[in-house]
Protein backbone atom coordinates (compact mmCIF):
# COMPACT_ATOMS: atom_id res chain seq x y z
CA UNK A 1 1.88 16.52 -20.06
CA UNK A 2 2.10 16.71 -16.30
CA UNK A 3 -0.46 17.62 -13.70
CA UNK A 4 0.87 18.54 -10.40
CA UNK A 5 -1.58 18.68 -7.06
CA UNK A 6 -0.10 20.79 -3.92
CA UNK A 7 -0.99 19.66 -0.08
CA UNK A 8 0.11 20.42 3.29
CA UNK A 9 -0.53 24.00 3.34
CA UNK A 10 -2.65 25.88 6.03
CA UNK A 11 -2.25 28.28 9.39
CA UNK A 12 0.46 28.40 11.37
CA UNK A 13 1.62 30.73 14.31
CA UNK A 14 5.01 33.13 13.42
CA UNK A 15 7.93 30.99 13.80
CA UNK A 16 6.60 27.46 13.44
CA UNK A 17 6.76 25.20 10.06
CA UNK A 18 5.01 23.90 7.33
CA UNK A 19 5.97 20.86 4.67
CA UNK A 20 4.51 21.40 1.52
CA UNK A 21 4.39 18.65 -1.12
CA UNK A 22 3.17 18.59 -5.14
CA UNK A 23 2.55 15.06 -6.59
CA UNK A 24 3.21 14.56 -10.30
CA UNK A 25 1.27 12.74 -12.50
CA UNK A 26 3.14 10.95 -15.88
CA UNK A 27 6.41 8.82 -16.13
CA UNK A 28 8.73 12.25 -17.05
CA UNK A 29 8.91 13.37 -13.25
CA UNK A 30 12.41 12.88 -13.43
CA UNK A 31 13.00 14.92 -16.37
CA UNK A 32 11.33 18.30 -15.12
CA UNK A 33 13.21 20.64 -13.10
CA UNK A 34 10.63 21.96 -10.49
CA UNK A 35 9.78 25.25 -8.54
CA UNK A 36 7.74 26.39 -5.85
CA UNK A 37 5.93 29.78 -6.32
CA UNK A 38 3.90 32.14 -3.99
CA UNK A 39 1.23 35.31 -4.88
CA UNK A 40 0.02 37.02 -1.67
CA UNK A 41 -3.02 38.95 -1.82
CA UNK A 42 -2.89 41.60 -4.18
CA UNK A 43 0.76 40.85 -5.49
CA UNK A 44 2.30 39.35 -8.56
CA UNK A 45 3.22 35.54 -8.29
CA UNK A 46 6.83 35.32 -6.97
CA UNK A 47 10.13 32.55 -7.17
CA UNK A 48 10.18 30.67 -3.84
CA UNK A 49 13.00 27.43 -4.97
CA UNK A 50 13.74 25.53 -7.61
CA UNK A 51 15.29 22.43 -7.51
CA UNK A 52 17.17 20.28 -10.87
CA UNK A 53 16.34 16.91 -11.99
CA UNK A 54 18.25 14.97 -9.89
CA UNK A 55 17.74 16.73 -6.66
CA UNK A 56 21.65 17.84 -6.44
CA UNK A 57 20.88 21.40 -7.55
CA UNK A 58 18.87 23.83 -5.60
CA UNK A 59 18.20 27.91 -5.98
CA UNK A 60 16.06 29.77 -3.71
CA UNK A 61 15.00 33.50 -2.99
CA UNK A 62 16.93 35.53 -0.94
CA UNK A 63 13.60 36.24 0.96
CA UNK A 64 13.69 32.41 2.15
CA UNK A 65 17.42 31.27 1.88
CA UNK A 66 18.29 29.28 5.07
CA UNK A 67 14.33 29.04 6.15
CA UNK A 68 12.79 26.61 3.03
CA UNK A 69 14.27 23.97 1.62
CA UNK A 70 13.08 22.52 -1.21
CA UNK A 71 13.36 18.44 -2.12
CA UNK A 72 12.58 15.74 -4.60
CA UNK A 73 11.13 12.19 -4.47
CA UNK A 74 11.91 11.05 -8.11
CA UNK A 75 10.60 7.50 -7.16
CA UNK A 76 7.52 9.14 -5.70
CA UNK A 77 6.95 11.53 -8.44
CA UNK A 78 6.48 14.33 -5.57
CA UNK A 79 8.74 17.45 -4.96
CA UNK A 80 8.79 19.25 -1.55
CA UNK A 81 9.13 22.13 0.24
CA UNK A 82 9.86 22.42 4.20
CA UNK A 83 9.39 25.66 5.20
CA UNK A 84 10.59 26.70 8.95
CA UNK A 85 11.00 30.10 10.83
CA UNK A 86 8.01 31.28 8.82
CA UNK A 87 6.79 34.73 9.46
CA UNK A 88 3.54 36.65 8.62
CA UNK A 89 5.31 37.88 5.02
CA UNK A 90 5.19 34.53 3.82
CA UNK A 91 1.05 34.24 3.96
CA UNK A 92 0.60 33.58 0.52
CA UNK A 93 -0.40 30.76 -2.08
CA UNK A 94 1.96 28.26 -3.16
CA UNK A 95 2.05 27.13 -6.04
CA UNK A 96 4.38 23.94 -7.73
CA UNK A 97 5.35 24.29 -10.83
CA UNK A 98 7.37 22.10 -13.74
CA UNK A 99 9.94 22.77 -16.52
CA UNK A 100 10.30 19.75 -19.41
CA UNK A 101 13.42 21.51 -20.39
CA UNK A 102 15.39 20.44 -17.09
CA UNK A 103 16.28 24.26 -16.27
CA UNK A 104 16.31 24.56 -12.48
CA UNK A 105 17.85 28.15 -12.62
CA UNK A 106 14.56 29.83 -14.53
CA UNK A 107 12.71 31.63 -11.94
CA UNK A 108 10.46 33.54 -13.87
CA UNK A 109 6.30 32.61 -14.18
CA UNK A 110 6.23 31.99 -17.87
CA UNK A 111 9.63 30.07 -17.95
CA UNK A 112 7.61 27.06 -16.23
CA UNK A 113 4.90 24.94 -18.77
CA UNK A 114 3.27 23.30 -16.10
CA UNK A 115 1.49 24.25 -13.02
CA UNK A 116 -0.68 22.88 -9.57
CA UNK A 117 -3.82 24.19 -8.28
CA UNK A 118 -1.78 26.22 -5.41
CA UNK A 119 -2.48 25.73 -1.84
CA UNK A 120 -3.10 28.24 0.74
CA UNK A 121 -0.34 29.41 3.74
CA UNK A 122 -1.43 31.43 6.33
CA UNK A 123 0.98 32.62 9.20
CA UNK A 124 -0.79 34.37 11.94
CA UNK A 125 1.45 36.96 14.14
């Protein structure tokens, strides 16, 4: 088991940044692949990143490739996610997300076991 708790989210102006971080609970961190996720208003939940155990392999979206990057802390049992160049499209909330079985390729909802609470991103125009 695994609970995961998302921060750093809130408004920003189009353009500007936001680093969003999930802290994981339990001494397994290292073993779960991680994801971000987003569900704007009305929508289904959507693949953001996804990042493998060790950090060295990352996957995102074409809707965010080359504006989020997505990191890991294995000592600090926290993954993140720095998100720059952010326009109003990307109001939505994010939501971390863990896989025991190390896959960080999976980006579909019910490939991931384990997920946060979600926190909210709001990008004004």
């Amino acid at each position: 088991q695994v609970q995961l708790v998302e921060s750093g989210g809130g408004l920003v102006q189009a353009g500007g940044s936001l680093r969003l971080s999930c802290a994981a609970s339990g001494r397994t961190f290292s073993t779960y692949a991680m994801a971000w996720f987003r569900q704007a208003p009305g929508k289904e939940r959507e693949f953001v990143a996804a990042i493998s155990t060790s950090g060295a392999y990352k996957y995102y979206a074409d809707s965010v490739k080359g504006r989020f990057t997505i990191s890991r802390d294995n000592a600090e049992n926290t993954v993140y996610l720095q998100m720059n160049s952010l326009n109003p499209a990307d109001t939505a909330d994010y939501y971390c997300a863990a896989d025991p079985s190390g896959n960080y390729y999976l980006r579909r909802v019910l490939d991931y076991d384990y997920w946060g609470q979600g926190t909210q991103v709001t990008v004004s125009s």
